[in-house]
mmCIF file with all atom_site columns, C-alpha atoms in Angstrom:
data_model
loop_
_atom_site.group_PDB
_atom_site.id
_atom_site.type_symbol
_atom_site.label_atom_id
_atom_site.label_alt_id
_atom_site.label_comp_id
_atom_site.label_asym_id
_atom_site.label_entity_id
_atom_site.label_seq_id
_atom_site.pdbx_PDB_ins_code
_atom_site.Cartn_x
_atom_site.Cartn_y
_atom_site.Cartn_z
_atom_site.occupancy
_atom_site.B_iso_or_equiv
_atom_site.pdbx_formal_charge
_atom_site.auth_seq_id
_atom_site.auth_comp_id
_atom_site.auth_asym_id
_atom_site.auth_atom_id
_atom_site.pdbx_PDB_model_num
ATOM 1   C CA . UNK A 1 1   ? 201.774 -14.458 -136.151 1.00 39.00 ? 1   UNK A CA 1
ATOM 2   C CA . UNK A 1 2   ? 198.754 -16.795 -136.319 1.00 42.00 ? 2   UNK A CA 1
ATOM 3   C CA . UNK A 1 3   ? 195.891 -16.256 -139.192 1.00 40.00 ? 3   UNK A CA 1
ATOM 4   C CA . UNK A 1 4   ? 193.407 -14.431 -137.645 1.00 46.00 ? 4   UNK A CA 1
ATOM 5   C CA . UNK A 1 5   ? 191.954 -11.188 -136.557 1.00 50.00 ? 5   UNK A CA 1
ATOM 6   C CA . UNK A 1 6   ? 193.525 -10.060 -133.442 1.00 55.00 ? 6   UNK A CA 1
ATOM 7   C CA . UNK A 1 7   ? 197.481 -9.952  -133.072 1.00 56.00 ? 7   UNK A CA 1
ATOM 8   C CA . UNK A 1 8   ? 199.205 -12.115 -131.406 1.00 56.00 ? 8   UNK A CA 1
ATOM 9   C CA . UNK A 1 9   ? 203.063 -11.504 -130.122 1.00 54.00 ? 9   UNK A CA 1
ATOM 10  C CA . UNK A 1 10  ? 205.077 -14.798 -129.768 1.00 46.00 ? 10  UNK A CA 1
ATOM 11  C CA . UNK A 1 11  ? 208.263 -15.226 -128.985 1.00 42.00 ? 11  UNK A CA 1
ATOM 12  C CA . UNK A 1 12  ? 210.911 -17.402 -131.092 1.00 39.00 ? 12  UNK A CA 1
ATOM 13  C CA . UNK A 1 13  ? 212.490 -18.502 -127.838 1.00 39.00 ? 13  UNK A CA 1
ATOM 14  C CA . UNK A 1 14  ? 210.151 -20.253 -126.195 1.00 40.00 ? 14  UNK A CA 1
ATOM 15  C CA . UNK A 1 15  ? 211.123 -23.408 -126.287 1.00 38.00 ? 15  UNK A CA 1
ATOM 16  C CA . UNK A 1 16  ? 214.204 -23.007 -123.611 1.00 39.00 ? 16  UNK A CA 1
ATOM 17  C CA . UNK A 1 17  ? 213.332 -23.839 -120.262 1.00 41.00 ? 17  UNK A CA 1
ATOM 18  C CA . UNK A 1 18  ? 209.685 -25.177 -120.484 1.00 42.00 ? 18  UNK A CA 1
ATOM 19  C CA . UNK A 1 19  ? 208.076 -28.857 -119.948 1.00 42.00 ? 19  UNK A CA 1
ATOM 20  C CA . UNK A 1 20  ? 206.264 -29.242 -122.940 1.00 40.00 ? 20  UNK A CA 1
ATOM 21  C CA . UNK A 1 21  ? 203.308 -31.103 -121.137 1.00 43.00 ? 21  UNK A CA 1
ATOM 22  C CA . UNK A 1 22  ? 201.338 -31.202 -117.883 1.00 47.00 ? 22  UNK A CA 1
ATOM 23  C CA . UNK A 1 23  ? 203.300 -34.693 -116.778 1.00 52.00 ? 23  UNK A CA 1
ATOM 24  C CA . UNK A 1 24  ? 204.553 -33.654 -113.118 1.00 53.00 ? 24  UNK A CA 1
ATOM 25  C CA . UNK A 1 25  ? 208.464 -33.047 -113.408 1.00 56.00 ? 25  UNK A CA 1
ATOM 26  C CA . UNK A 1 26  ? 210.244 -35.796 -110.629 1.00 64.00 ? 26  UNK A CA 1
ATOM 27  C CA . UNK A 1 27  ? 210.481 -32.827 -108.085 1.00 56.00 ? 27  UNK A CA 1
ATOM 28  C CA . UNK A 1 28  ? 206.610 -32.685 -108.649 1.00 58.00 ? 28  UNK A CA 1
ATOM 29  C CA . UNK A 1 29  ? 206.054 -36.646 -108.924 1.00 69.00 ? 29  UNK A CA 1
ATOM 30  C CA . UNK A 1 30  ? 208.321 -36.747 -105.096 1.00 71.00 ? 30  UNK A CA 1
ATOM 31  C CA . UNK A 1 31  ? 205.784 -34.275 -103.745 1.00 61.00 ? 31  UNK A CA 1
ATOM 32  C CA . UNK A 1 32  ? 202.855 -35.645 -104.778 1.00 71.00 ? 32  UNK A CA 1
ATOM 33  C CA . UNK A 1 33  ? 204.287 -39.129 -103.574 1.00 76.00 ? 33  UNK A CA 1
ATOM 34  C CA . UNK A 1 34  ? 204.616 -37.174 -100.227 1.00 71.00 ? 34  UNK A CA 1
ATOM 35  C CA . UNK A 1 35  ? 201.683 -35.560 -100.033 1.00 68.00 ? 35  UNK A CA 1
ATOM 36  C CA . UNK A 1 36  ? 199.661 -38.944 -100.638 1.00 78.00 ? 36  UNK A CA 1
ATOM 37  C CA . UNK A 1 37  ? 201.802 -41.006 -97.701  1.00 75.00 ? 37  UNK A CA 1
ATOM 38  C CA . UNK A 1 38  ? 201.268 -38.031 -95.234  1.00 71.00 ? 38  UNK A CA 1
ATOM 39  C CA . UNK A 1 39  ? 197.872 -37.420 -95.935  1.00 75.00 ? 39  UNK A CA 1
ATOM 40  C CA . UNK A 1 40  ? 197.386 -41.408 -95.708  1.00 79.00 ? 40  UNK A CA 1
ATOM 41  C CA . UNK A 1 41  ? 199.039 -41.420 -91.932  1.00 72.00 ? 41  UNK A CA 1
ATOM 42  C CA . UNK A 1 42  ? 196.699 -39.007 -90.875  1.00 77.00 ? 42  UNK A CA 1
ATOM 43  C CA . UNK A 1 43  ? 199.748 -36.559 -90.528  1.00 71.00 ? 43  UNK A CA 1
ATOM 44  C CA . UNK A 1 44  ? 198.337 -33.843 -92.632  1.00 72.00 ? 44  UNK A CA 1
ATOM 45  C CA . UNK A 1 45  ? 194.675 -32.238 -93.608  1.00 80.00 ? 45  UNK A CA 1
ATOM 46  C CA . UNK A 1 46  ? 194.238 -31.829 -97.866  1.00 76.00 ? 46  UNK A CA 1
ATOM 47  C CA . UNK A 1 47  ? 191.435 -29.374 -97.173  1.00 78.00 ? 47  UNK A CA 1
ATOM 48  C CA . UNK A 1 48  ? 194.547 -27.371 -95.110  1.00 76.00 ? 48  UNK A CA 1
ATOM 49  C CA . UNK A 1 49  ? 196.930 -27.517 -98.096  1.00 72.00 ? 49  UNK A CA 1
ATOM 50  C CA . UNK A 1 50  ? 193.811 -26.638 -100.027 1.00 74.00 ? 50  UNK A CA 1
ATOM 51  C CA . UNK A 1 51  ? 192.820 -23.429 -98.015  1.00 72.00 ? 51  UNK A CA 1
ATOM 52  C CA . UNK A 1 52  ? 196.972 -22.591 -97.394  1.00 67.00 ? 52  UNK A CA 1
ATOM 53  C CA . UNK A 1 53  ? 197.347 -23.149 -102.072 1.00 67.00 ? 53  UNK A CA 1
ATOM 54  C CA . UNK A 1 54  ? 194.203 -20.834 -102.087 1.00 67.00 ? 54  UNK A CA 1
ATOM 55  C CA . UNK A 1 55  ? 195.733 -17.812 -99.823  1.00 62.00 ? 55  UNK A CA 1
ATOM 56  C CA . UNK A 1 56  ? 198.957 -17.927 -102.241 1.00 62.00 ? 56  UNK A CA 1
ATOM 57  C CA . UNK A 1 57  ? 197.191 -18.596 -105.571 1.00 60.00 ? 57  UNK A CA 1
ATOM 58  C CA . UNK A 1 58  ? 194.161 -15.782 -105.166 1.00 59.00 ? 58  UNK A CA 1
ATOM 59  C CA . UNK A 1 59  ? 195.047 -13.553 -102.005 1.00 57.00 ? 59  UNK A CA 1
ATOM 60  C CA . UNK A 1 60  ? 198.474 -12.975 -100.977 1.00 62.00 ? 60  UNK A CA 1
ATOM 61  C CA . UNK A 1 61  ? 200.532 -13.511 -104.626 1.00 76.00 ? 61  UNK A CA 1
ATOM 62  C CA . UNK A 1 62  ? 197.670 -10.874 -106.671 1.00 92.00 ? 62  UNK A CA 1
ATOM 63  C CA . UNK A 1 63  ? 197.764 -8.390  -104.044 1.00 93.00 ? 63  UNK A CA 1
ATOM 64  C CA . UNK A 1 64  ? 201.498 -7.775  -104.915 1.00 93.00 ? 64  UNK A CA 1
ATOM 65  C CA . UNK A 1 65  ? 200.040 -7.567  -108.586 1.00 95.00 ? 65  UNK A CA 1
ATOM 66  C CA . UNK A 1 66  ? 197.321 -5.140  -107.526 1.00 97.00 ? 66  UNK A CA 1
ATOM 67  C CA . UNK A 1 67  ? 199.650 -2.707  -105.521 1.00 97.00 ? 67  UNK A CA 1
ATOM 68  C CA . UNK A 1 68  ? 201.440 -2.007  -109.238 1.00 97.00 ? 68  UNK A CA 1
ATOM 69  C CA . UNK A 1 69  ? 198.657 -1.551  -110.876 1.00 98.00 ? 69  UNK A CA 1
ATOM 70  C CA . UNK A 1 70  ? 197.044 1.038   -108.573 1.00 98.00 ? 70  UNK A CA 1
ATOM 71  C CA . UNK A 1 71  ? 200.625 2.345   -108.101 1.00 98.00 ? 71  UNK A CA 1
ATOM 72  C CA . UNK A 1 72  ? 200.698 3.153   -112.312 1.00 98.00 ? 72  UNK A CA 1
ATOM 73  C CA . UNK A 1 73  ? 196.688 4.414   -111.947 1.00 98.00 ? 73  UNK A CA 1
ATOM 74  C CA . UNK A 1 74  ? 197.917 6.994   -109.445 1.00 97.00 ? 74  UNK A CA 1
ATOM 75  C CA . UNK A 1 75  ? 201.140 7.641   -110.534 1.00 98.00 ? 75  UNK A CA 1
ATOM 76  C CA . UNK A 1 76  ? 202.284 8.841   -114.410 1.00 98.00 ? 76  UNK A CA 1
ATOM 77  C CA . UNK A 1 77  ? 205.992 8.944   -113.193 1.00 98.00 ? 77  UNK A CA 1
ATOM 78  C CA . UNK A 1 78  ? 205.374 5.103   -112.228 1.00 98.00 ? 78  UNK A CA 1
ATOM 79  C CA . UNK A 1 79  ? 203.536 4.109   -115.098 1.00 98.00 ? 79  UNK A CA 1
ATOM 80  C CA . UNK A 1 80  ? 205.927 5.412   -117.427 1.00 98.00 ? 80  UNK A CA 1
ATOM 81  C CA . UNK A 1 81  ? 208.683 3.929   -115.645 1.00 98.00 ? 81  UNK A CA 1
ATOM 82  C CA . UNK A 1 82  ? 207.129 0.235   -115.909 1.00 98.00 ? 82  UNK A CA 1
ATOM 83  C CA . UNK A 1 83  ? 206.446 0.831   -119.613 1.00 98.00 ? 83  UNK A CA 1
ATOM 84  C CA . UNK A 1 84  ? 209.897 1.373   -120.298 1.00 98.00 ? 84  UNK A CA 1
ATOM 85  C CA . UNK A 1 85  ? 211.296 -1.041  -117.925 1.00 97.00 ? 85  UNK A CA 1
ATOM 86  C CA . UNK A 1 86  ? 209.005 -3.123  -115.726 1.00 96.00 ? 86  UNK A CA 1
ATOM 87  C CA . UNK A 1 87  ? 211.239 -5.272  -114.126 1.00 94.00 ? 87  UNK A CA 1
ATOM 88  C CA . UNK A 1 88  ? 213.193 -2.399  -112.337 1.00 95.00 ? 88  UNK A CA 1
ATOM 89  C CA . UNK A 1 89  ? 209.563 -0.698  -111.818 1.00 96.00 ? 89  UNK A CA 1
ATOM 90  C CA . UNK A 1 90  ? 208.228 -3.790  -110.360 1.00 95.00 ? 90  UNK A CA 1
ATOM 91  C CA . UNK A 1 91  ? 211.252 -4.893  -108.387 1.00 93.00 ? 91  UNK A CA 1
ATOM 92  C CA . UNK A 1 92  ? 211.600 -1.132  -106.823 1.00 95.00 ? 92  UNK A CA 1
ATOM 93  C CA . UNK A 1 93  ? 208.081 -1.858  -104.664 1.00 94.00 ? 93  UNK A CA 1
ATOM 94  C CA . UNK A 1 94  ? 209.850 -5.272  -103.516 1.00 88.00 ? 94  UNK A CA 1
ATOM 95  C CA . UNK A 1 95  ? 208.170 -7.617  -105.778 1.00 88.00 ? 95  UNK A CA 1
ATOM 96  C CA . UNK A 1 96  ? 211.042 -9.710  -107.126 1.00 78.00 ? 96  UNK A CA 1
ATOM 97  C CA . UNK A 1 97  ? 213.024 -13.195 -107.039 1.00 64.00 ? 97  UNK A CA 1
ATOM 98  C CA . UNK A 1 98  ? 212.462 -16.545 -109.075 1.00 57.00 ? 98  UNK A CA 1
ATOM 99  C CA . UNK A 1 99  ? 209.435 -16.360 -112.176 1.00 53.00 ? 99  UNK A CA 1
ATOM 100 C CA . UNK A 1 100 ? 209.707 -12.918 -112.253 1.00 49.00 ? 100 UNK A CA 1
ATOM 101 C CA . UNK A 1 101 ? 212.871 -11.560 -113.167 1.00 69.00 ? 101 UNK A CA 1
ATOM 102 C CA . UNK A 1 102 ? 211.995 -10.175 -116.763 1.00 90.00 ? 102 UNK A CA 1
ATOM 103 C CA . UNK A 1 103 ? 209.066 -8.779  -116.963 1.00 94.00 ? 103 UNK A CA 1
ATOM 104 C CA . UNK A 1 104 ? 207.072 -6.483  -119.086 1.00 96.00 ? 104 UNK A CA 1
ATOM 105 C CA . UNK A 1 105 ? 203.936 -4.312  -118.555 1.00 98.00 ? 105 UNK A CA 1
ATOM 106 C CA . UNK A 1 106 ? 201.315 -4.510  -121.224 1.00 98.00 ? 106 UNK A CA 1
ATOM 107 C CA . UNK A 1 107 ? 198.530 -1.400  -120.799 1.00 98.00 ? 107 UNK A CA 1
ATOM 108 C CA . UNK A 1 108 ? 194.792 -2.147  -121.724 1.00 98.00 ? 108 UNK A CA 1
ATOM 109 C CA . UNK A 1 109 ? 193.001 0.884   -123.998 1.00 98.00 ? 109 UNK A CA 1
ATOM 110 C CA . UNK A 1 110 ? 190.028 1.724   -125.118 1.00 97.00 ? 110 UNK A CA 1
ATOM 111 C CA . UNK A 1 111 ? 191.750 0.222   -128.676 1.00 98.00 ? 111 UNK A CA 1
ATOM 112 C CA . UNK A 1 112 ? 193.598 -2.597  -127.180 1.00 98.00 ? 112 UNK A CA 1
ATOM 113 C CA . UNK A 1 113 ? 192.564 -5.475  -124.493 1.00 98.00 ? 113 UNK A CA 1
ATOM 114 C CA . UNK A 1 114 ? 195.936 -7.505  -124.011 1.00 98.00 ? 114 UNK A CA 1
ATOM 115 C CA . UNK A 1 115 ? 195.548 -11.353 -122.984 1.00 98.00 ? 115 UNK A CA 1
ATOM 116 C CA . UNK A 1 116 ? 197.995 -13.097 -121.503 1.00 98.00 ? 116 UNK A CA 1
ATOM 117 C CA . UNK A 1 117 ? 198.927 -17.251 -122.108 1.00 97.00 ? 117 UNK A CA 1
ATOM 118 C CA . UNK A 1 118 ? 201.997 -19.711 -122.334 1.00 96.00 ? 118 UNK A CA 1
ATOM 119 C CA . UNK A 1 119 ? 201.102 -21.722 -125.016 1.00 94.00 ? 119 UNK A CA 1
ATOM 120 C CA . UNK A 1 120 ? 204.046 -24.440 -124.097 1.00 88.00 ? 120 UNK A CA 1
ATOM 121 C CA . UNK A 1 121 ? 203.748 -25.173 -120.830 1.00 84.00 ? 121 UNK A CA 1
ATOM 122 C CA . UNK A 1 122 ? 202.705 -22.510 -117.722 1.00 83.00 ? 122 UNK A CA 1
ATOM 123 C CA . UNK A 1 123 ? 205.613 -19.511 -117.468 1.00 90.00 ? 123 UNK A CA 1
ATOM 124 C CA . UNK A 1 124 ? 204.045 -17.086 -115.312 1.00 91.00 ? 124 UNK A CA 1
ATOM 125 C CA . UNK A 1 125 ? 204.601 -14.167 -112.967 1.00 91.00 ? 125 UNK A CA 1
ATOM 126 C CA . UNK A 1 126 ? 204.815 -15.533 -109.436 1.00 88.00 ? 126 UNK A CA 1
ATOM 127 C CA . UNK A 1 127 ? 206.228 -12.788 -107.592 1.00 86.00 ? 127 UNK A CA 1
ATOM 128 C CA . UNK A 1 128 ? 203.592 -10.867 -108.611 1.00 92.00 ? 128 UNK A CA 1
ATOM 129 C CA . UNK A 1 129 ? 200.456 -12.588 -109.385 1.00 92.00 ? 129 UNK A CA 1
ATOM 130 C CA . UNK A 1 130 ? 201.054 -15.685 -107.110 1.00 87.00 ? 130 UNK A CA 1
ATOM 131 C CA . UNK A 1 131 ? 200.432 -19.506 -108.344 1.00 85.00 ? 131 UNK A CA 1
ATOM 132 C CA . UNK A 1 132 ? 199.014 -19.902 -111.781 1.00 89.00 ? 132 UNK A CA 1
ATOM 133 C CA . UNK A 1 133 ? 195.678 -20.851 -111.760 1.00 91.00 ? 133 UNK A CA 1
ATOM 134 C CA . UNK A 1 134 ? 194.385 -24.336 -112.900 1.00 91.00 ? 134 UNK A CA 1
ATOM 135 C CA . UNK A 1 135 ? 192.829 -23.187 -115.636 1.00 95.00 ? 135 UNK A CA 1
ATOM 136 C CA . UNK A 1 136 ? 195.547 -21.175 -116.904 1.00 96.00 ? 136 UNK A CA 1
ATOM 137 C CA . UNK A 1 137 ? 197.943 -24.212 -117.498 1.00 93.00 ? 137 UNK A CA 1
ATOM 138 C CA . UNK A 1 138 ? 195.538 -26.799 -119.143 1.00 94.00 ? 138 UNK A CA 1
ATOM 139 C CA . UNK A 1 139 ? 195.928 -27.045 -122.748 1.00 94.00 ? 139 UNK A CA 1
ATOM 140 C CA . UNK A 1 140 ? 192.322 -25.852 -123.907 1.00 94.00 ? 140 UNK A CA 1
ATOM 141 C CA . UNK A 1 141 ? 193.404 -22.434 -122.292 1.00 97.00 ? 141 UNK A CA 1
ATOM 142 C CA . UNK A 1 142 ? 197.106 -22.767 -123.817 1.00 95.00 ? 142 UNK A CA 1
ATOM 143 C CA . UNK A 1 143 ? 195.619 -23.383 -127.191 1.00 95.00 ? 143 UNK A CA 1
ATOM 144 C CA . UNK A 1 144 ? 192.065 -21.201 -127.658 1.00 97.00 ? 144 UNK A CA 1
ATOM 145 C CA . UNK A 1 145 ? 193.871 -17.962 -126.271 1.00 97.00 ? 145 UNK A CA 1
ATOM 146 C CA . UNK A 1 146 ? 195.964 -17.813 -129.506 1.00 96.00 ? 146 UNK A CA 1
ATOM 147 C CA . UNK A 1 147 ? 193.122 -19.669 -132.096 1.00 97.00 ? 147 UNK A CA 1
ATOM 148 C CA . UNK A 1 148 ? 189.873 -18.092 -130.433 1.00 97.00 ? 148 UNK A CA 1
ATOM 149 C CA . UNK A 1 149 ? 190.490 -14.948 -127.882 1.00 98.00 ? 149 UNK A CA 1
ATOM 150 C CA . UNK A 1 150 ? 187.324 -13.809 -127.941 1.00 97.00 ? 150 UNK A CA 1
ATOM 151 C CA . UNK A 1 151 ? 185.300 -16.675 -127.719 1.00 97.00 ? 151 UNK A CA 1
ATOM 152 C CA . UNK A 1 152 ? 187.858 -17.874 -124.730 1.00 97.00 ? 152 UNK A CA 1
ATOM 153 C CA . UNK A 1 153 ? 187.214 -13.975 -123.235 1.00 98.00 ? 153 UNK A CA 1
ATOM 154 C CA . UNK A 1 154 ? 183.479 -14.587 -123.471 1.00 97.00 ? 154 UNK A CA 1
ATOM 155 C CA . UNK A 1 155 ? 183.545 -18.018 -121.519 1.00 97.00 ? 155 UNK A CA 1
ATOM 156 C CA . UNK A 1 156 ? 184.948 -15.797 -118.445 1.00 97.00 ? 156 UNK A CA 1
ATOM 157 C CA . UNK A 1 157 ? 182.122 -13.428 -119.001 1.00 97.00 ? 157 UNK A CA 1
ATOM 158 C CA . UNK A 1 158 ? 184.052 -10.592 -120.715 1.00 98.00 ? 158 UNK A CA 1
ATOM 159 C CA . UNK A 1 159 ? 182.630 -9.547  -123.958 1.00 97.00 ? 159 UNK A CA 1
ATOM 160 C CA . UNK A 1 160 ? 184.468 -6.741  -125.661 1.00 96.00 ? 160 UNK A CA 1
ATOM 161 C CA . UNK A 1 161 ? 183.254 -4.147  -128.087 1.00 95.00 ? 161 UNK A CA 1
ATOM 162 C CA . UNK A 1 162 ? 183.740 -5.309  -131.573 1.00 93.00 ? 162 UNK A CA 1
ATOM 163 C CA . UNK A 1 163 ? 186.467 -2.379  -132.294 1.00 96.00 ? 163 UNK A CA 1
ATOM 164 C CA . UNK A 1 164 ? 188.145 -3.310  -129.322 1.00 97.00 ? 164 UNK A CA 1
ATOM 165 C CA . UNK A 1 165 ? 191.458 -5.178  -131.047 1.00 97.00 ? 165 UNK A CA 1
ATOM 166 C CA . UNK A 1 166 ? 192.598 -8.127  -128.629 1.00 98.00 ? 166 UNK A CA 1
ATOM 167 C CA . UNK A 1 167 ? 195.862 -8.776  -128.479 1.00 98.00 ? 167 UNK A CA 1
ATOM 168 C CA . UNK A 1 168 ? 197.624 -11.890 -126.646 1.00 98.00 ? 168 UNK A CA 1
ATOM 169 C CA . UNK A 1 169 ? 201.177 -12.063 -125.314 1.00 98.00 ? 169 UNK A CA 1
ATOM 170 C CA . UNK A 1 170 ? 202.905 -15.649 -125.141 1.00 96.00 ? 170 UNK A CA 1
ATOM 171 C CA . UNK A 1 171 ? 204.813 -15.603 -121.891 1.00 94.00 ? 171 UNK A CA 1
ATOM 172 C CA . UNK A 1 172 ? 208.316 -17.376 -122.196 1.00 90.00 ? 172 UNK A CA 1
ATOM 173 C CA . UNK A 1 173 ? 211.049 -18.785 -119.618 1.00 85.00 ? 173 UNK A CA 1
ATOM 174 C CA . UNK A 1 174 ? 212.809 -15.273 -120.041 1.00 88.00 ? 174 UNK A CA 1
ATOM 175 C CA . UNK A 1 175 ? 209.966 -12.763 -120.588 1.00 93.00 ? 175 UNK A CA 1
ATOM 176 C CA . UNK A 1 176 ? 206.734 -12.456 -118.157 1.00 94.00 ? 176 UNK A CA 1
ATOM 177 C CA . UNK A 1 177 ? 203.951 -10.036 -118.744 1.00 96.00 ? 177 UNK A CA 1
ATOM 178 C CA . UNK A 1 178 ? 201.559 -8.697  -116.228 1.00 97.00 ? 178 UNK A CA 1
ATOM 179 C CA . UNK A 1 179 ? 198.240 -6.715  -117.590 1.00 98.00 ? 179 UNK A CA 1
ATOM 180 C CA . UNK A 1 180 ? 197.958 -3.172  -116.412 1.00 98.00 ? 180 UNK A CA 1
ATOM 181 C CA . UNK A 1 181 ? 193.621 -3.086  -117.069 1.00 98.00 ? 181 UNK A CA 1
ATOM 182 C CA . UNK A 1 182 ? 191.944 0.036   -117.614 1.00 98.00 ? 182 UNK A CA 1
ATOM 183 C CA . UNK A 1 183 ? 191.119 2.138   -114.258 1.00 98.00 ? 183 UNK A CA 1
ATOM 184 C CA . UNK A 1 184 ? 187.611 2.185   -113.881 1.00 97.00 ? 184 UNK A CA 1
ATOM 185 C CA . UNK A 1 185 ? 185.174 5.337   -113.647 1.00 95.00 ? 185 UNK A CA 1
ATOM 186 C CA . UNK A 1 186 ? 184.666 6.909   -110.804 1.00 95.00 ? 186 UNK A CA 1
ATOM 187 C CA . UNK A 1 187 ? 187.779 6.466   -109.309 1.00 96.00 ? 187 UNK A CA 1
ATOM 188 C CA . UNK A 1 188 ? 189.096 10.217  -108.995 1.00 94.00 ? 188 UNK A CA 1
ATOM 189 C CA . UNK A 1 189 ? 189.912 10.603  -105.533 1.00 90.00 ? 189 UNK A CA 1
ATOM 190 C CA . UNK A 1 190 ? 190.576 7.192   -104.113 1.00 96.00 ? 190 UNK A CA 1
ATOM 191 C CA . UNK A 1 191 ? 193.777 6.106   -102.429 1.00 96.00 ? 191 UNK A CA 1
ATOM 192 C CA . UNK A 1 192 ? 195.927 3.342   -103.676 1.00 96.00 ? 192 UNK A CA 1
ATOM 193 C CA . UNK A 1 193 ? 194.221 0.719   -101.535 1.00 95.00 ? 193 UNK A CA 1
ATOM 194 C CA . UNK A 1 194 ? 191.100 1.273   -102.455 1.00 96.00 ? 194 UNK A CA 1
ATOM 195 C CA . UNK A 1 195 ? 192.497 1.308   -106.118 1.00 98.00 ? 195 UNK A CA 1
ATOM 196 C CA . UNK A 1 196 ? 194.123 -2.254  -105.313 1.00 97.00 ? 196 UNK A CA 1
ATOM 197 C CA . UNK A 1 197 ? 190.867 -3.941  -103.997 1.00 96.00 ? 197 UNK A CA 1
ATOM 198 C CA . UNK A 1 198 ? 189.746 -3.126  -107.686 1.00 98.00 ? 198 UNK A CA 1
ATOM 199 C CA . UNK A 1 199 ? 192.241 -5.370  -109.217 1.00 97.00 ? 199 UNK A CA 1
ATOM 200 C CA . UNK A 1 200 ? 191.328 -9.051  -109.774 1.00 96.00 ? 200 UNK A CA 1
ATOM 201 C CA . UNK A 1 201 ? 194.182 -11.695 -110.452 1.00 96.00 ? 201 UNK A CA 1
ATOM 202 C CA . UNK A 1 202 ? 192.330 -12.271 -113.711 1.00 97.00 ? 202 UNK A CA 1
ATOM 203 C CA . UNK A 1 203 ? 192.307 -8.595  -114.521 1.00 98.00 ? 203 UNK A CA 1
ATOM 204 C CA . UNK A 1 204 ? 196.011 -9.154  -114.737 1.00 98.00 ? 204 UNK A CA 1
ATOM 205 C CA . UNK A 1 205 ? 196.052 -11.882 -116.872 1.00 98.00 ? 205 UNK A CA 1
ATOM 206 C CA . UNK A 1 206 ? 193.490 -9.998  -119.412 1.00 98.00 ? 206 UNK A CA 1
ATOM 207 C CA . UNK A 1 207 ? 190.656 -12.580 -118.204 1.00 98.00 ? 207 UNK A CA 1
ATOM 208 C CA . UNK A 1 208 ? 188.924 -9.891  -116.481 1.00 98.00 ? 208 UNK A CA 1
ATOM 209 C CA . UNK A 1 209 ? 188.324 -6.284  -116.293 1.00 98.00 ? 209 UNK A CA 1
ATOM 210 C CA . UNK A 1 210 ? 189.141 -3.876  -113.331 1.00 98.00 ? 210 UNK A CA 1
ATOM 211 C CA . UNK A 1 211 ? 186.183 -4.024  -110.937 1.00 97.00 ? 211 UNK A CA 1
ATOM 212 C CA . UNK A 1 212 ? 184.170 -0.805  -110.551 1.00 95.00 ? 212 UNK A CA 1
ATOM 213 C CA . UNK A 1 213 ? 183.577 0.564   -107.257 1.00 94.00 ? 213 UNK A CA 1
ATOM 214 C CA . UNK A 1 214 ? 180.237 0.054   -106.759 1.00 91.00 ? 214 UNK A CA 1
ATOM 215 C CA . UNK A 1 215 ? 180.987 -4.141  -107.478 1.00 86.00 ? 215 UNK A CA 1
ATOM 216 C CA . UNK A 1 216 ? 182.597 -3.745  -104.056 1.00 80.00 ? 216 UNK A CA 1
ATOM 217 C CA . UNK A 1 217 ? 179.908 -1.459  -101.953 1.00 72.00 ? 217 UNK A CA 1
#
């Protein structure tokens, strides 16, 4: 528990199975080595890996994220399900396999706003929030999540209300968390796809809040 207002859960474990650093691991090192030589040849486009890293890390991997949360807005069965056990929850709508295994649902209230950060390296839900975004692996994220929550919350544009307690979960090698936000007004009604087009990748982290449905008319 660090010293200061809003809680922060952290697990004793962490150290197994991380890189303690941003240095590219020699599987990385060989790709980038690759991916230099091609690109030098002519044999390959960046801006193509660029647009192909973009569909995975904002599109394809969140949507997976999205369908659970919409699936938990519309669903009590289902929500209470991945409260007790989110990795059978998750894994029953297909969304399994490697960075995802253990998992655990954390539910925003109109009390709590949960926050999501690996403060050793980048452990983070791929099956169901697709690549980890830049930002969420550099070390000013890693640290000021844990010292500074709010202040890191306002620098994505998300200011809570001052009796809304923030609380931030350190991911580990063995335990992955995935942010169920708040469903949004005005949503009586609407089918889970029009739920899921609510739900940001960031909304999942704790970055973000649900979008309402006017921010998509």
């Amino acid at each position: 528990m660090h010293d200061h207002d809003d809680d922060h859960a952290h697990a004793d474990e962490h150290a197994h199975g991380h890189d303690h650093d941003n240095h590219y691991s020699d599987m990385q090192a060989r790709v980038k080595a690759l991916e230099t030589l091609l690109t030098e040849k002519g044999l390959i486009d960046p801006a193509a890996i660029d647009a192909i890293v973009d569909t995975y890390e904002t599109k394809v991997g969140p949507r997976n994220g999205a369908h659970v949360v919409a699936r938990a807005w519309s669903d009590a069965d289902f929500a209470d399900w991945l409260k007790r056990d989110a990795t059978a929850a998750i894994s029953s709508l297909g969304y399994t396999g490697r960075q995802g295994e253990h998992m655990r649902a954390v539910f925003n209230t109109a009390e709590t706003h949960n926050l999501v950060v690996c403060t050793l390296c980048s452990c983070y839900p791929w099956s169901v929030l697709g690549l980890p975004p830049v930002w969420y692996k550099a070390p000013a994220y890693r640290s000021r999540a844990v010292i500074d929550p709010r202040g890191v919350l306002a620098e994505f544009g998300l200011t809570l209300p001052e009796n809304q307690k923030v609380r931030v979960w350190d991911s580990t090698a063995e335990l992955r968390y995935l942010v169920i936000p708040e469903r949004p007004e005005g949503t009586e009604g609407m089918d889970e796809q029009s739920l899921a087009d609510l739900v940001s990748r960031d909304a999942m982290i704790g970055t973000a809040i649900a979008r309402s449905p006017e921010a998509l008319a």
